[in-house]
PDB file of C-alpha atoms in Angstrom:
ATOM      1  CA  MET A1199       0.000   0.000   0.000  1.00 80.00           C
ATOM      2  CA  LYS A1200       1.204   3.511  -0.790  1.00 87.00           C
ATOM      3  CA  MET A1201      -0.222   6.851   0.276  1.00 89.00           C
ATOM      4  CA  VAL A1202      -1.329   8.646  -2.909  1.00 95.00           C
ATOM      5  CA  HIS A1203      -2.235  12.146  -1.720  1.00 95.00           C
ATOM      6  CA  ILE A1204      -3.249  14.359   1.163  1.00 94.00           C
ATOM      7  CA  THR A1205      -6.079  16.838   0.548  1.00 94.00           C
ATOM      8  CA  ILE A1206      -6.153  20.383   1.870  1.00 94.00           C
ATOM      9  CA  TYR A1207      -9.291  22.469   1.381  1.00 93.00           C
ATOM     10  CA  THR A1208      -8.300  26.097   0.982  1.00 93.00           C
ATOM     11  CA  GLY A1209      -9.919  29.476   0.611  1.00 90.00           C
ATOM     12  CA  CYS A1210      -6.772  30.839  -1.035  1.00 90.00           C
ATOM     13  CA  LEU A1211      -5.779  28.462  -3.846  1.00 95.00           C
ATOM     14  CA  GLU A1212      -3.226  30.767  -5.493  1.00 95.00           C
ATOM     15  CA  ASP A1213      -1.455  31.493  -2.173  1.00 96.00           C
ATOM     16  CA  SER A1214      -1.403  27.777  -1.393  1.00 97.00           C
ATOM     17  CA  ILE A1215       0.026  26.871  -4.809  1.00 98.00           C
ATOM     18  CA  GLU A1216       2.694  29.552  -4.415  1.00 98.00           C
ATOM     19  CA  PHE A1217       3.653  28.191  -0.966  1.00 98.00           C
ATOM     20  CA  TYR A1218       3.925  24.563  -2.043  1.00 98.00           C
ATOM     21  CA  GLU A1219       5.844  25.473  -5.216  1.00 98.00           C
ATOM     22  CA  ASN A1220       8.166  28.188  -3.924  1.00 97.00           C
ATOM     23  CA  VAL A1221       8.606  27.279  -0.251  1.00 97.00           C
ATOM     24  CA  VAL A1222       8.276  23.492  -0.194  1.00 97.00           C
ATOM     25  CA  GLY A1223       9.642  22.912  -3.700  1.00 97.00           C
ATOM     26  CA  LEU A1224       6.802  20.860  -5.173  1.00 98.00           C
ATOM     27  CA  ASN A1225       5.698  21.022  -8.803  1.00 98.00           C
ATOM     28  CA  ILE A1226       2.194  21.056 -10.262  1.00 98.00           C
ATOM     29  CA  GLN A1227       1.434  17.545 -11.506  1.00 97.00           C
ATOM     30  CA  ASP A1228      -2.240  17.971 -12.442  1.00 95.00           C
ATOM     31  CA  ASP A1229      -4.133  21.237 -12.793  1.00 94.00           C
ATOM     32  CA  PHE A1230      -7.895  21.185 -13.275  1.00 92.00           C
ATOM     33  CA  ARG A1231      -8.350  24.970 -13.246  1.00 86.00           C
ATOM     34  CA  GLN A1232      -8.172  25.126 -17.042  1.00 79.00           C
ATOM     35  CA  PHE A1233     -11.273  22.918 -17.163  1.00 78.00           C
ATOM     36  CA  GLY A1234     -13.229  25.176 -14.810  1.00 74.00           C
ATOM     37  CA  GLY A1235     -12.265  23.121 -11.773  1.00 76.00           C
ATOM     38  CA  ASN A1236     -10.759  24.174  -8.509  1.00 93.00           C
ATOM     39  CA  ILE A1237      -8.253  21.367  -7.866  1.00 96.00           C
ATOM     40  CA  VAL A1238      -4.472  21.254  -8.233  1.00 97.00           C
ATOM     41  CA  PHE A1239      -2.152  18.334  -7.398  1.00 98.00           C
ATOM     42  CA  LEU A1240       1.497  18.995  -6.495  1.00 98.00           C
ATOM     43  CA  ALA A1241       4.434  16.660  -5.836  1.00 98.00           C
ATOM     44  CA  LYS A1242       8.202  16.755  -6.114  1.00 97.00           C
ATOM     45  CA  ASP A1243       8.211  14.221  -8.960  1.00 95.00           C
ATOM     46  CA  LYS A1244       5.692  12.077 -10.855  1.00 94.00           C
ATOM     47  CA  GLY A1245       4.721   9.081  -8.756  1.00 93.00           C
ATOM     48  CA  ASP A1246       5.467  10.767  -5.411  1.00 96.00           C
ATOM     49  CA  THR A1247       2.790  11.313  -2.789  1.00 96.00           C
ATOM     50  CA  GLN A1248       0.866  14.429  -3.810  1.00 98.00           C
ATOM     51  CA  VAL A1249      -0.627  17.414  -2.032  1.00 98.00           C
ATOM     52  CA  GLU A1250      -4.126  17.979  -3.418  1.00 97.00           C
ATOM     53  CA  LEU A1251      -5.353  21.551  -3.034  1.00 96.00           C
ATOM     54  CA  ILE A1252      -9.086  22.141  -3.411  1.00 94.00           C
ATOM     55  CA  ASP A1253     -10.364  25.709  -3.497  1.00 93.00           C
ATOM     56  CA  ASP A1254     -13.506  25.730  -1.360  1.00 88.00           C
ATOM     57  CA  PRO A1255     -13.774  28.622   1.112  1.00 82.00           C
ATOM     58  CA  LYS A1256     -16.737  26.939   2.839  1.00 84.00           C
ATOM     59  CA  LYS A1257     -14.588  23.915   3.759  1.00 82.00           C
ATOM     60  CA  ALA A1258     -11.244  25.734   4.096  1.00 77.00           C
ATOM     61  CA  TYR A1259      -8.968  24.174   6.696  1.00 77.00           C
ATOM     62  CA  LYS A1260      -8.502  26.461   9.681  1.00 78.00           C
ATOM     63  CA  GLY A1261      -5.305  24.935  11.098  1.00 72.00           C
ATOM     64  CA  ALA A1262      -4.718  22.743  14.171  1.00 73.00           C
ATOM     65  CA  GLY A1263      -3.713  19.160  14.440  1.00 80.00           C
ATOM     66  CA  ILE A1264      -2.284  18.442  10.983  1.00 84.00           C
ATOM     67  CA  SER A1265       1.409  18.389  10.142  1.00 91.00           C
ATOM     68  CA  MET A1266       3.271  17.290   7.011  1.00 95.00           C
ATOM     69  CA  GLY A1267       6.990  16.557   6.962  1.00 96.00           C
ATOM     70  CA  PHE A1268       9.425  16.956   4.061  1.00 97.00           C
ATOM     71  CA  HIS A1269      13.030  15.749   3.998  1.00 96.00           C
ATOM     72  CA  VAL A1270      15.553  18.325   2.752  1.00 97.00           C
ATOM     73  CA  ASP A1271      19.282  18.042   2.134  1.00 96.00           C
ATOM     74  CA  ASP A1272      20.196  20.923   4.462  1.00 97.00           C
ATOM     75  CA  VAL A1273      17.826  22.104   7.198  1.00 98.00           C
ATOM     76  CA  GLU A1274      19.775  25.312   7.905  1.00 98.00           C
ATOM     77  CA  VAL A1275      19.828  26.361   4.232  1.00 98.00           C
ATOM     78  CA  LYS A1276      16.107  25.610   3.805  1.00 98.00           C
ATOM     79  CA  ARG A1277      15.250  27.646   6.907  1.00 99.00           C
ATOM     80  CA  GLU A1278      17.247  30.637   5.617  1.00 98.00           C
ATOM     81  CA  GLU A1279      15.504  30.376   2.222  1.00 98.00           C
ATOM     82  CA  ILE A1280      12.124  30.440   3.966  1.00 98.00           C
ATOM     83  CA  ILE A1281      13.088  33.458   6.079  1.00 98.00           C
ATOM     84  CA  ALA A1282      14.221  35.249   2.897  1.00 98.00           C
ATOM     85  CA  LYS A1283      10.708  34.691   1.488  1.00 97.00           C
ATOM     86  CA  GLY A1284       9.281  36.641   4.442  1.00 97.00           C
ATOM     87  CA  LEU A1285       7.952  33.676   6.404  1.00 97.00           C
ATOM     88  CA  HIS A1286       8.543  32.961  10.091  1.00 98.00           C
ATOM     89  CA  PRO A1287       9.727  29.410  10.744  1.00 99.00           C
ATOM     90  CA  THR A1288      10.406  28.090  14.216  1.00 99.00           C
ATOM     91  CA  PRO A1289      13.970  27.835  15.439  1.00 99.00           C
ATOM     92  CA  ILE A1290      15.755  24.631  14.457  1.00 99.00           C
ATOM     93  CA  ILE A1291      15.039  21.816  16.907  1.00 98.00           C
ATOM     94  CA  SER A1292      17.659  19.125  17.444  1.00 97.00           C
ATOM     95  CA  PRO A1293      16.554  16.474  19.953  1.00 95.00           C
ATOM     96  CA  ASN A1294      19.788  14.569  19.293  1.00 95.00           C
ATOM     97  CA  PRO A1295      22.931  15.114  17.198  1.00 93.00           C
ATOM     98  CA  HIS A1296      21.479  13.136  14.266  1.00 94.00           C
ATOM     99  CA  VAL A1297      18.135  14.925  13.886  1.00 96.00           C
ATOM    100  CA  LYS A1298      17.351  18.553  13.002  1.00 98.00           C
ATOM    101  CA  PHE A1299      14.032  20.050  11.960  1.00 98.00           C
ATOM    102  CA  PHE A1300      11.864  23.162  12.032  1.00 99.00           C
ATOM    103  CA  PHE A1301       8.261  24.101  11.290  1.00 98.00           C
ATOM    104  CA  VAL A1302       6.455  26.777   9.283  1.00 98.00           C
ATOM    105  CA  GLU A1303       2.735  27.227   8.594  1.00 95.00           C
ATOM    106  CA  ASP A1304       1.262  27.190   5.105  1.00 95.00           C
ATOM    107  CA  PRO A1305      -1.374  29.820   4.140  1.00 93.00           C
ATOM    108  CA  ASN A1306      -4.104  27.520   5.484  1.00 90.00           C
ATOM    109  CA  GLY A1307      -2.568  26.946   8.916  1.00 91.00           C
ATOM    110  CA  VAL A1308      -1.185  23.486   8.116  1.00 93.00           C
ATOM    111  CA  THR A1309       2.084  22.916   9.964  1.00 95.00           C
ATOM    112  CA  VAL A1310       4.865  21.974   7.546  1.00 97.00           C
ATOM    113  CA  GLN A1311       8.000  20.368   8.961  1.00 98.00           C
ATOM    114  CA  PHE A1312      11.358  20.304   7.203  1.00 98.00           C
ATOM    115  CA  ILE A1313      13.607  17.475   8.403  1.00 97.00           C
TER     116      ILE A1313
END
């Protein structure tokens, strides 16, 4: 079994796409806006688990209790990139010498962890 996607209902589709493309580093895999839809799928590469964004202000996620984690090559560099984009990540947390991570919220209040 493989996880295919995680769905986030949003009231700000364009802001969410911009975050997942420019902050997380995902790419649009499927885009149904050109067909009058309100759904976009993003992933790093084809075949990877996708983030499905659905524009529906009535169901928009309000934040609390959901976190997604992404592995990066260099936690310190990624954190500095995010700060340069005007976002406010947490300080780097290192519970032991082999693990480092930090968090930042997406436009919907979803906590995104970079490990």
